[in-house]
Coordinates of C-alpha atoms in Angstrom, one line a residue:
M15 CA -61.2 -41.0 -33.1
S16 CA -57.4 -40.9 -33.2
T17 CA -55.3 -38.4 -34.2
L18 CA -53.6 -37.4 -37.2
R19 CA -50.1 -39.1 -35.6
D20 CA -51.9 -42.1 -34.0
L21 CA -53.2 -43.1 -37.7
A22 CA -50.1 -42.4 -39.9
E23 CA -48.0 -44.0 -37.1
E24 CA -50.5 -47.5 -37.2
H25 CA -51.2 -47.3 -40.5
T26 CA -48.1 -46.2 -42.4
Q27 CA -44.5 -46.3 -42.6
L28 CA -44.0 -42.4 -42.6
R29 CA -40.9 -40.8 -41.0
P30 CA -41.5 -38.9 -38.1
A31 CA -40.2 -35.5 -40.0
D32 CA -42.9 -36.5 -42.5
I33 CA -45.5 -36.3 -39.8
D34 CA -44.5 -33.7 -38.1
H35 CA -44.8 -31.6 -42.0
L36 CA -48.2 -33.5 -42.3
H37 CA -49.1 -31.8 -39.1
R38 CA -47.7 -28.3 -39.9
I39 CA -50.1 -28.7 -43.0
A40 CA -53.3 -29.6 -41.1
G41 CA -52.1 -26.7 -38.8
D42 CA -52.5 -24.0 -41.7
W43 CA -54.3 -25.3 -44.2
Q44 CA -57.8 -23.8 -43.2
L45 CA -56.3 -20.7 -45.5
L46 CA -56.4 -23.1 -48.3
S47 CA -59.6 -24.1 -48.0
D48 CA -61.2 -21.1 -47.8
L49 CA -59.3 -19.8 -50.4
S50 CA -60.3 -22.6 -52.5
F51 CA -64.2 -23.1 -51.8
A52 CA -62.9 -26.6 -50.9
D53 CA -62.9 -29.2 -48.8
L54 CA -58.9 -30.4 -48.3
L55 CA -58.7 -34.3 -46.5
L56 CA -55.2 -35.6 -46.2
W57 CA -54.3 -38.7 -47.4
V58 CA -51.8 -40.8 -47.1
P59 CA -50.9 -44.1 -48.6
V60 CA -51.4 -47.7 -46.7
D61 CA -49.8 -50.2 -48.8
G62 CA -48.7 -50.8 -52.2
E63 CA -51.8 -51.5 -54.0
G64 CA -53.3 -48.0 -54.0
T65 CA -55.1 -47.6 -51.0
F66 CA -55.5 -44.2 -49.1
L67 CA -55.9 -43.4 -45.3
C68 CA -57.6 -40.3 -44.4
V69 CA -56.0 -38.9 -41.7
A70 CA -57.3 -35.3 -41.4
Q71 CA -60.2 -32.9 -42.9
V72 CA -61.0 -29.4 -43.2
R73 CA -64.3 -27.8 -44.2
P74 CA -64.3 -24.1 -45.7
T75 CA -66.0 -21.3 -44.0
T76 CA -66.7 -19.7 -47.3
A77 CA -68.5 -22.2 -48.8
P78 CA -71.1 -25.6 -48.8
T79 CA -69.0 -28.6 -47.6
A80 CA -68.6 -31.5 -50.3
Y81 CA -69.3 -34.2 -47.3
L82 CA -71.9 -33.8 -44.2
D83 CA -69.8 -37.0 -42.9
D84 CA -66.7 -36.8 -41.7
Q85 CA -64.2 -38.9 -43.5
V86 CA -61.1 -38.8 -41.3
G87 CA -60.3 -42.9 -40.5
R88 CA -61.8 -43.8 -44.1
I89 CA -59.7 -45.8 -45.9
V90 CA -60.8 -46.6 -49.7
G91 CA -59.0 -47.9 -52.5
G92 CA -59.6 -49.0 -56.6
P93 CA -61.0 -46.4 -59.0
E94 CA -62.0 -44.1 -56.2
V95 CA -58.9 -42.8 -55.6
A96 CA -57.7 -43.2 -58.6
H97 CA -57.0 -39.1 -59.0
L98 CA -54.9 -40.0 -55.7
E99 CA -52.7 -42.4 -57.4
V100 CA -52.0 -40.0 -60.0
A101 CA -51.1 -37.7 -57.9
H102 CA -49.1 -39.6 -55.8
R103 CA -47.0 -41.4 -58.2
Q104 CA -46.5 -38.8 -60.8
G105 CA -45.9 -36.2 -58.4
R106 CA -48.3 -33.4 -60.6
I107 CA -51.3 -31.8 -59.4
W108 CA -54.2 -34.0 -60.6
R109 CA -57.2 -31.9 -62.2
E110 CA -58.7 -34.1 -64.5
G111 CA -62.1 -35.7 -64.4
D112 CA -65.4 -35.0 -64.5
P113 CA -67.7 -33.9 -61.5
V114 CA -68.4 -37.4 -58.9
W115 CA -71.9 -37.1 -56.8
Y116 CA -71.5 -38.1 -53.0
G117 CA -75.3 -38.5 -52.0
D118 CA -76.9 -35.9 -53.7
V119 CA -74.1 -32.8 -53.7
P120 CA -72.0 -33.0 -57.4
A121 CA -67.8 -32.6 -55.9
R122 CA -65.4 -31.9 -58.7
H123 CA -62.1 -33.9 -58.1
E124 CA -58.8 -32.3 -57.3
A125 CA -55.9 -34.0 -56.0
I126 CA -52.7 -32.3 -54.8
P127 CA -49.0 -34.0 -54.2
V128 CA -47.4 -33.0 -50.6
R129 CA -43.3 -33.1 -50.4
L130 CA -41.3 -32.6 -47.3
R131 CA -38.0 -30.7 -49.1
T132 CA -34.9 -32.3 -47.9
A133 CA -32.1 -31.1 -45.7
D134 CA -30.5 -29.2 -48.8
G135 CA -33.5 -27.7 -49.4
E136 CA -34.5 -30.0 -52.7
A137 CA -38.2 -31.2 -53.0
G138 CA -38.3 -35.0 -51.3
E139 CA -40.5 -37.6 -52.5
V140 CA -44.4 -37.3 -52.2
V141 CA -45.3 -38.2 -48.8
A142 CA -48.3 -38.1 -49.0
V143 CA -51.5 -36.1 -51.0
V144 CA -54.4 -33.5 -50.1
G145 CA -57.6 -34.2 -51.7
R146 CA -59.4 -30.5 -52.9
D147 CA -62.9 -31.7 -53.3
T148 CA -65.3 -29.1 -54.4
N149 CA -69.0 -29.1 -54.0
L150 CA -70.7 -27.9 -57.0
S151 CA -73.8 -27.5 -55.8
T152 CA -73.6 -23.4 -55.9
A153 CA -72.0 -23.1 -59.1
R154 CA -72.2 -20.2 -60.5
T155 CA -69.9 -17.0 -62.3
P156 CA -67.0 -16.5 -59.8
S157 CA -66.7 -12.5 -58.6
Q158 CA -63.7 -10.8 -59.0
L159 CA -63.2 -11.2 -55.1
E160 CA -63.8 -15.0 -56.1
L161 CA -61.2 -15.2 -58.8
N162 CA -58.4 -13.8 -56.9
Y163 CA -59.0 -16.3 -54.1
L164 CA -59.4 -19.2 -56.5
T165 CA -56.2 -17.8 -58.3
T166 CA -54.1 -17.3 -55.0
A167 CA -55.2 -21.1 -53.8
D168 CA -53.7 -22.5 -57.0
D169 CA -50.5 -20.5 -55.7
L170 CA -50.5 -22.3 -52.8
A171 CA -51.0 -25.6 -54.0
Q172 CA -48.5 -25.6 -56.0
M173 CA -46.6 -24.5 -53.5
I174 CA -47.6 -27.5 -51.6
A175 CA -46.3 -29.6 -54.0
D176 CA -42.7 -28.1 -54.2
G177 CA -42.9 -28.4 -50.4
T178 CA -42.4 -24.8 -49.6
F179 CA -45.9 -24.6 -47.8
P180 CA -46.3 -23.6 -44.6
P181 CA -43.9 -21.6 -43.7
P182 CA -42.7 -22.8 -40.9
R183 CA -44.5 -21.2 -37.7
H184 CA -42.7 -18.6 -35.4
P185 CA -42.9 -19.3 -31.5
G186 CA -45.7 -18.6 -29.8
E187 CA -47.8 -18.1 -33.0
T188 CA -50.8 -19.3 -33.4
T189 CA -52.5 -20.3 -36.9
S190 CA -56.4 -18.5 -35.8
A191 CA -55.8 -14.9 -36.6
P192 CA -55.8 -13.4 -39.7
R193 CA -58.0 -15.7 -41.6
V194 CA -59.3 -15.3 -45.7
G195 CA -62.7 -14.1 -44.4
D196 CA -60.5 -11.2 -42.5
G197 CA -59.0 -9.2 -45.2
L198 CA -57.0 -10.1 -48.2
V199 CA -54.5 -8.5 -50.3
R200 CA -52.5 -9.9 -53.2
L201 CA -49.3 -8.4 -54.1
D202 CA -47.6 -8.3 -57.0
A203 CA -43.5 -9.2 -57.7
N204 CA -42.8 -5.5 -57.1
G205 CA -44.9 -5.1 -53.7
K206 CA -47.9 -3.3 -55.7
V207 CA -51.5 -4.3 -54.6
T208 CA -53.0 -6.0 -57.0
Y209 CA -56.0 -6.7 -55.7
A210 CA -57.7 -6.2 -52.0
S211 CA -60.5 -8.0 -50.5
P212 CA -63.5 -5.2 -49.1
N213 CA -62.9 -6.3 -45.3
A214 CA -59.0 -5.4 -45.8
Q215 CA -60.3 -2.4 -47.6
S216 CA -62.3 -1.7 -44.5
A217 CA -59.3 -2.6 -41.9
Y218 CA -57.4 0.1 -43.7
R219 CA -60.1 2.9 -44.0
R220 CA -59.6 2.3 -40.0
L221 CA -56.0 3.2 -39.8
G222 CA -56.7 6.4 -41.6
Y223 CA -56.5 5.6 -45.5
A224 CA -59.2 6.3 -47.3
S225 CA -58.2 5.3 -50.9
H226 CA -58.3 2.3 -52.8
L227 CA -55.2 -0.3 -52.3
V228 CA -54.6 -1.2 -55.7
G229 CA -51.6 0.1 -57.4
E230 CA -50.1 1.2 -53.9
D231 CA -46.9 0.1 -52.6
L232 CA -47.4 -2.2 -49.1
A233 CA -44.5 -1.7 -47.5
K234 CA -44.1 2.0 -48.2
L235 CA -47.9 2.7 -47.1
H236 CA -47.5 0.6 -44.0
R237 CA -44.2 2.8 -43.1
R238 CA -46.2 6.1 -43.3
L239 CA -49.6 4.6 -41.6
A240 CA -48.2 3.5 -38.5
G241 CA -48.1 5.8 -35.4
D242 CA -44.7 4.7 -34.0
P243 CA -41.9 4.7 -36.8
L244 CA -40.7 1.3 -35.4
E245 CA -43.9 -0.2 -35.7
G246 CA -44.2 0.8 -39.1
T247 CA -40.8 -0.1 -40.0
D248 CA -41.6 -4.0 -38.6
A249 CA -44.4 -4.0 -40.5
G250 CA -42.8 -2.9 -43.9
N251 CA -40.2 -5.2 -43.8
A252 CA -42.4 -8.2 -42.9
V253 CA -43.9 -7.2 -46.5
L254 CA -40.1 -7.1 -48.3
A255 CA -39.1 -10.3 -46.8
A256 CA -42.5 -12.5 -47.9
L257 CA -41.6 -10.5 -51.5
R258 CA -38.3 -12.5 -50.9
G259 CA -39.6 -15.6 -50.2
E260 CA -39.4 -15.3 -46.2
A261 CA -42.6 -15.9 -44.0
P262 CA -41.8 -13.3 -41.2
P263 CA -43.6 -13.2 -38.1
R264 CA -47.1 -11.3 -37.7
R265 CA -47.1 -7.7 -36.8
E266 CA -49.5 -5.1 -35.6
I267 CA -49.8 -1.5 -36.8
D268 CA -51.5 1.0 -34.9
A269 CA -53.0 4.3 -36.3
R270 CA -55.7 6.8 -35.2
G271 CA -56.4 4.6 -32.2
A272 CA -57.2 1.4 -34.4
T273 CA -55.4 -1.6 -34.1
M274 CA -54.5 -4.1 -37.3
L275 CA -52.6 -7.5 -37.6
T276 CA -51.2 -8.7 -40.7
R277 CA -49.6 -11.8 -41.7
A278 CA -47.4 -12.0 -45.1
L279 CA -46.9 -14.9 -47.2
P280 CA -44.7 -15.6 -50.4
L281 CA -46.4 -16.3 -53.7
M282 CA -43.7 -18.3 -55.2
P283 CA -45.2 -21.2 -56.9
A284 CA -42.7 -23.8 -58.8
G285 CA -39.6 -22.0 -56.7
V286 CA -40.5 -19.0 -58.6
P287 CA -41.4 -15.8 -56.3
I288 CA -44.3 -13.8 -57.7
G289 CA -45.4 -11.9 -55.7
A290 CA -47.0 -11.9 -51.9
L291 CA -50.5 -12.9 -50.2
V292 CA -51.4 -10.4 -46.7
L293 CA -54.1 -11.2 -44.6
V294 CA -55.2 -8.3 -42.0
R295 CA -57.7 -8.3 -39.5
D296 CA -59.6 -5.2 -37.4
I297 CA -57.8 -5.9 -33.8
T298 CA -59.3 -3.0 -32.5
E299 CA -61.4 -3.9 -29.9
V300 CA -59.6 -7.0 -28.9
R301 CA -56.5 -4.8 -28.1
R302 CA -58.7 -2.6 -26.2
R303 CA -60.4 -5.5 -24.1
D304 CA -57.0 -6.7 -23.5
R305 CA -55.8 -3.3 -22.2
A306 CA -58.7 -2.9 -20.0
L307 CA -58.0 -6.3 -18.6
I308 CA -54.2 -5.7 -18.0
T309 CA -55.5 -2.7 -16.0
K310 CA -57.9 -4.7 -14.0
D311 CA -55.3 -6.8 -13.2
A312 CA -52.8 -4.6 -12.3
T313 CA -55.7 -2.6 -9.9
I314 CA -56.7 -6.4 -8.4
R315 CA -52.4 -6.8 -7.8
E316 CA -52.2 -3.2 -6.0
I317 CA -55.5 -3.9 -3.9
H318 CA -53.7 -7.4 -2.3
H319 CA -51.0 -5.4 -2.0
R320 CA -52.2 -2.9 -0.3
V321 CA -54.4 -5.6 2.1
K322 CA -50.8 -7.4 2.7
N323 CA -49.0 -4.1 4.2
N324 CA -52.1 -3.1 6.2
L325 CA -52.3 -7.0 8.0
Q326 CA -48.6 -6.2 8.5
T327 CA -49.4 -3.2 10.6
V328 CA -52.3 -4.8 12.4
A329 CA -49.6 -7.1 12.9
A330 CA -47.1 -4.7 14.0
L331 CA -49.6 -2.8 15.9
L332 CA -50.7 -6.4 18.2
R333 CA -46.9 -7.0 18.3
L334 CA -46.4 -3.7 20.1
Q335 CA -49.4 -3.7 22.4
A336 CA -47.9 -7.4 24.1
R337 CA -45.1 -5.4 24.6
R338 CA -46.8 -3.4 27.3
V339 CA -49.2 -6.2 28.3
A340 CA -48.2 -7.5 31.7
M341 CA -50.3 -10.4 32.1
P342 CA -48.8 -13.3 30.6
E343 CA -51.9 -14.5 29.2
A344 CA -53.0 -11.6 27.1
R345 CA -49.6 -11.6 26.3
V346 CA -49.8 -14.8 24.4
A347 CA -53.1 -14.2 22.9
L348 CA -51.8 -11.2 21.6
E349 CA -48.7 -13.2 20.2
E350 CA -51.4 -15.8 18.7
S351 CA -53.5 -12.7 17.4
V352 CA -50.2 -11.6 15.4
R353 CA -48.8 -14.9 13.8
R354 CA -52.8 -15.2 12.3
V355 CA -52.6 -12.1 10.9
A356 CA -49.2 -12.7 8.9
S357 CA -50.1 -16.2 7.8
I358 CA -53.2 -14.3 6.4
A359 CA -50.7 -11.4 4.7
L360 CA -49.1 -14.5 3.5
V361 CA -51.5 -15.0 0.7
H362 CA -52.1 -11.3 -0.5
E363 CA -48.7 -11.1 -0.5
T364 CA -48.5 -13.8 -3.0
L365 CA -52.2 -12.8 -4.7
S366 CA -50.6 -9.4 -5.4
M367 CA -47.8 -10.7 -7.5
S368 CA -50.1 -13.6 -9.4
S369 CA -52.0 -12.2 -12.7
D370 CA -55.1 -14.1 -11.3
E371 CA -57.2 -15.3 -8.3
A372 CA -55.1 -18.2 -7.3
V373 CA -51.8 -19.5 -6.1
E374 CA -49.5 -21.6 -6.3
F375 CA -50.0 -22.8 -2.4
D376 CA -46.1 -25.3 -2.4
G377 CA -44.9 -21.7 -1.4
I378 CA -47.3 -20.9 1.2
V379 CA -47.3 -24.1 3.3
D380 CA -43.1 -24.0 3.6
R381 CA -43.2 -20.1 4.4
V382 CA -45.9 -21.0 6.9
A383 CA -43.9 -24.2 8.3
S384 CA -40.9 -22.5 8.7
A385 CA -42.1 -19.9 10.5
A386 CA -44.2 -22.2 13.0
T387 CA -40.7 -24.0 13.6
E388 CA -39.4 -20.2 14.6
V389 CA -42.1 -18.6 16.3
A390 CA -43.4 -22.2 18.5
A391 CA -42.7 -21.8 22.4
T392 CA -41.5 -25.1 23.0
E393 CA -37.6 -26.1 23.9
V394 CA -38.0 -29.1 21.5
S395 CA -36.1 -28.8 17.8
V396 CA -39.1 -29.9 15.1
G397 CA -38.2 -30.9 11.7
M398 CA -40.2 -30.0 8.9
R399 CA -41.4 -31.8 5.7
R400 CA -43.8 -31.7 3.5
Q401 CA -45.1 -34.2 0.9
G402 CA -47.1 -34.2 -2.4
T403 CA -48.4 -30.5 -3.8
F404 CA -50.9 -29.0 -3.3
G405 CA -51.6 -27.3 -6.7
V406 CA -52.7 -24.3 -7.6
L407 CA -56.1 -22.7 -5.1
P408 CA -58.4 -20.1 -5.6
A409 CA -58.1 -17.2 -3.5
E410 CA -61.0 -18.0 -1.4
I411 CA -60.0 -21.6 -0.8
A412 CA -56.4 -20.3 -0.3
T413 CA -57.0 -17.7 2.7
S414 CA -58.8 -20.1 5.2
L415 CA -56.6 -23.1 4.3
V416 CA -53.5 -20.8 5.3
M417 CA -55.0 -20.1 8.7
V418 CA -56.3 -23.8 8.7
L419 CA -52.3 -25.5 8.7
N420 CA -50.9 -22.6 10.8
E421 CA -53.0 -23.3 13.6
L422 CA -52.3 -26.9 13.6
L423 CA -48.9 -26.4 12.5
L424 CA -48.1 -24.5 15.9
N425 CA -50.7 -27.1 17.9
A426 CA -48.5 -29.7 16.4
V427 CA -45.1 -28.3 17.3
E428 CA -46.1 -26.6 20.7
H429 CA -48.6 -29.7 22.3
G430 CA -47.0 -32.9 20.5
F431 CA -44.0 -33.3 21.8
P432 CA -43.2 -33.9 25.4
P433 CA -40.7 -31.4 27.0
A434 CA -37.2 -32.1 27.4
G435 CA -36.4 -34.6 30.1
E436 CA -40.1 -35.7 30.6
E437 CA -40.6 -39.5 30.7
V438 CA -42.6 -40.7 28.0
P439 CA -45.1 -43.8 27.8
A440 CA -43.7 -46.7 26.2
G441 CA -44.9 -47.3 22.2
T442 CA -45.2 -43.6 21.6
G443 CA -43.3 -42.2 18.7
D444 CA -40.5 -40.8 21.1
A445 CA -37.8 -42.4 19.8
A446 CA -37.6 -40.6 16.8
K447 CA -36.3 -37.8 16.2
P448 CA -39.2 -34.9 16.9
E449 CA -40.6 -34.3 13.3
V450 CA -44.1 -33.0 11.8
V451 CA -45.3 -33.4 8.3
V452 CA -47.1 -32.0 6.1
S453 CA -49.2 -34.0 3.4
A454 CA -51.6 -33.4 0.8
H455 CA -53.0 -34.9 -2.8
R456 CA -55.8 -34.4 -5.2
F457 CA -58.7 -37.2 -5.7
R458 CA -62.3 -36.8 -7.4
K459 CA -62.2 -32.9 -7.3
Q460 CA -61.4 -32.8 -3.5
L461 CA -57.7 -32.1 -1.5
H462 CA -56.6 -34.0 1.2
V463 CA -55.2 -33.0 3.7
S464 CA -52.7 -34.2 6.7
V465 CA -50.3 -32.8 9.5
A466 CA -49.1 -35.5 11.4
D467 CA -46.3 -35.8 14.1
N468 CA -44.4 -38.5 15.8
G469 CA -45.1 -36.9 19.1
R470 CA -47.4 -38.4 22.2
G471 CA -50.6 -38.4 20.6
L472 CA -53.9 -37.1 21.7
P473 CA -54.5 -36.7 25.8
T474 CA -56.6 -39.8 26.8
Q475 CA -60.0 -37.9 27.8
F476 CA -59.6 -35.7 24.1
D477 CA -63.0 -34.9 22.9
A478 CA -62.1 -35.1 18.9
E479 CA -65.5 -32.8 19.0
R480 CA -65.2 -30.3 21.4
G481 CA -62.1 -30.2 23.0
G482 CA -58.5 -28.2 22.4
N483 CA -57.9 -24.9 22.7
L484 CA -58.8 -21.3 20.5
G485 CA -56.5 -22.6 17.6
L486 CA -58.5 -25.9 17.1
Q487 CA -61.7 -23.9 17.9
I488 CA -61.2 -21.8 14.9
V489 CA -59.9 -24.7 12.6
R490 CA -63.2 -26.9 13.3
A491 CA -65.0 -23.2 12.5
L492 CA -62.9 -22.8 9.4
V493 CA -62.7 -26.2 7.6
T494 CA -66.8 -27.0 8.0
G495 CA -67.6 -23.3 7.7
E496 CA -65.3 -21.2 5.2
L497 CA -64.2 -24.8 3.3
R498 CA -67.0 -26.6 3.4
G499 CA -64.9 -29.6 4.3
T500 CA -64.6 -32.2 6.8
I501 CA -61.5 -32.5 9.9
E502 CA -60.8 -35.2 11.9
L503 CA -58.1 -35.6 15.0
R504 CA -56.8 -38.9 15.8
N505 CA -53.6 -40.8 17.2
G506 CA -51.9 -42.1 14.1
A507 CA -51.1 -45.8 13.5
A508 CA -47.3 -45.5 14.3
G509 CA -48.0 -42.9 17.1
G510 CA -48.6 -39.5 17.6
T511 CA -51.1 -37.2 16.3
E512 CA -52.7 -36.6 12.8
A513 CA -55.2 -34.2 11.8
V514 CA -57.2 -35.0 8.3
L515 CA -58.6 -32.5 6.5
V516 CA -60.7 -33.2 3.1
V517 CA -61.4 -30.0 1.0
P518 CA -64.0 -29.9 -2.1
L519 CA -62.2 -27.7 -4.8
A520 CA -64.8 -25.5 -6.8
R521 CA -65.3 -27.0 -10.5
G522 CA -62.4 -26.0 -13.0
T523 CA -59.4 -25.5 -10.1
A524 CA -59.6 -29.7 -9.2
D525 CA -58.9 -30.5 -13.1
R526 CA -55.6 -28.1 -13.1
L527 CA -53.6 -30.8 -11.4
T528 CA -54.7 -35.1 -13.0
P529 CA -56.3 -36.8 -9.8
T530 CA -54.6 -39.6 -8.3
P531 CA -56.0 -42.3 -6.2
P532 CA -54.8 -41.4 -2.5
P533 CA -52.1 -42.4 -1.1
P534 CA -51.7 -44.2 2.5
H535 CA -51.6 -42.3 5.4
P536 CA -47.5 -41.4 5.6
D537 CA -45.9 -43.0 8.2
P538 CA -44.3 -39.3 10.4
R539 CA -41.4 -41.5 11.5

């Protein structure tokens, strides 16, 4: 199904600012639907002959729907939309007419013109119509709660017609909470409570206020209840701002171990401030879980930090031992172990600064590549370059992969290029500056990695399955075991050596980057 913007741009001449306003209404109109006990349908005119297109629909959570089928994308005209035509042409809310039937469901039609206010604050022209259609199959005498809901809904409907609803959204805010069913408080122009729903009364009771809310000055009550004076002042000022016709950001009140989220909305039909609507929600359990997650995340980061410190201590001990060893072969083996331990420590260092068990791997690769050129025992100056991106990888993949890349990069630097002064057979990559290129891309939930140099290539008798030093044996074991992937060592098409890895990615990880078709193997020169 096409989106609101797609439908409006395809079938109407609405301006981008008009469409943005319709998006704001569709993002906040669940409130009006729940208060009205009615379906809301957003209709836009598609020509001058009284034809309308439905670009959005919302069903109430407080009452049965009038439409079992989705109406978005439907184009209607003639007598069926006469009420929409009146609201659009005359710019007023239409409430006349008898109930209509949709199959076996009787429904009452209403039509609310949608205006976008001009830059100087004046009400502009009507750009769309909101159809408010109520299922009458369960009609009965409304309760006090329902009467207050309907009265507030009528005020908000008039504000849509005036162009003053919905209010501007504050950065970072969503429209998911609080909702009508969480708790509703209505205030008069003086800030006194005229009605509070049972759920609202329960939310305030959790904060320590056991009396009835009706008649209370809500701004002063918020200041008294909040355990933090600054927090209470902010919550109280938010109520006062709504009474002045402003739309303040949402505020939280903490008291007696409970937390309540509040949202204050001005009520000013026809431009006259008549009070405010305050939606409240008890979010005590939500905040408790948030605090538990923050504590857990901090604990995990501290564990990674300590693991990193322990690995660095092990590396330092191995380095000290290497200095005391007289045998050159033993010293080299210990120094290689130091580098392997240090590469794993890099991953844990990154995890200690991350909020989840995943790391941005490009920075780790760059640091490992830089270290490989600095510590490699070779007389040749080798450049390092990375192509593509590894993206975000989970810790279980990153830890093994960094060891694999460390071994491959060291092997390429130390063994891929002839010593200075050695004659190189024709046809190899000796003409270019010595360079190692690490390439990465994602394709079909797999990570494809290559480490290619422009050196002298593999020896003629090299056995790709069994040959190689301890480092290559470690690489094969990690790739086929821990990573469950494949590796191929081969001579590059333009000379040099190329190691190609294919690593499957866990579900969800591969989707963080959009898969792209695999590029041709890069020419390392």
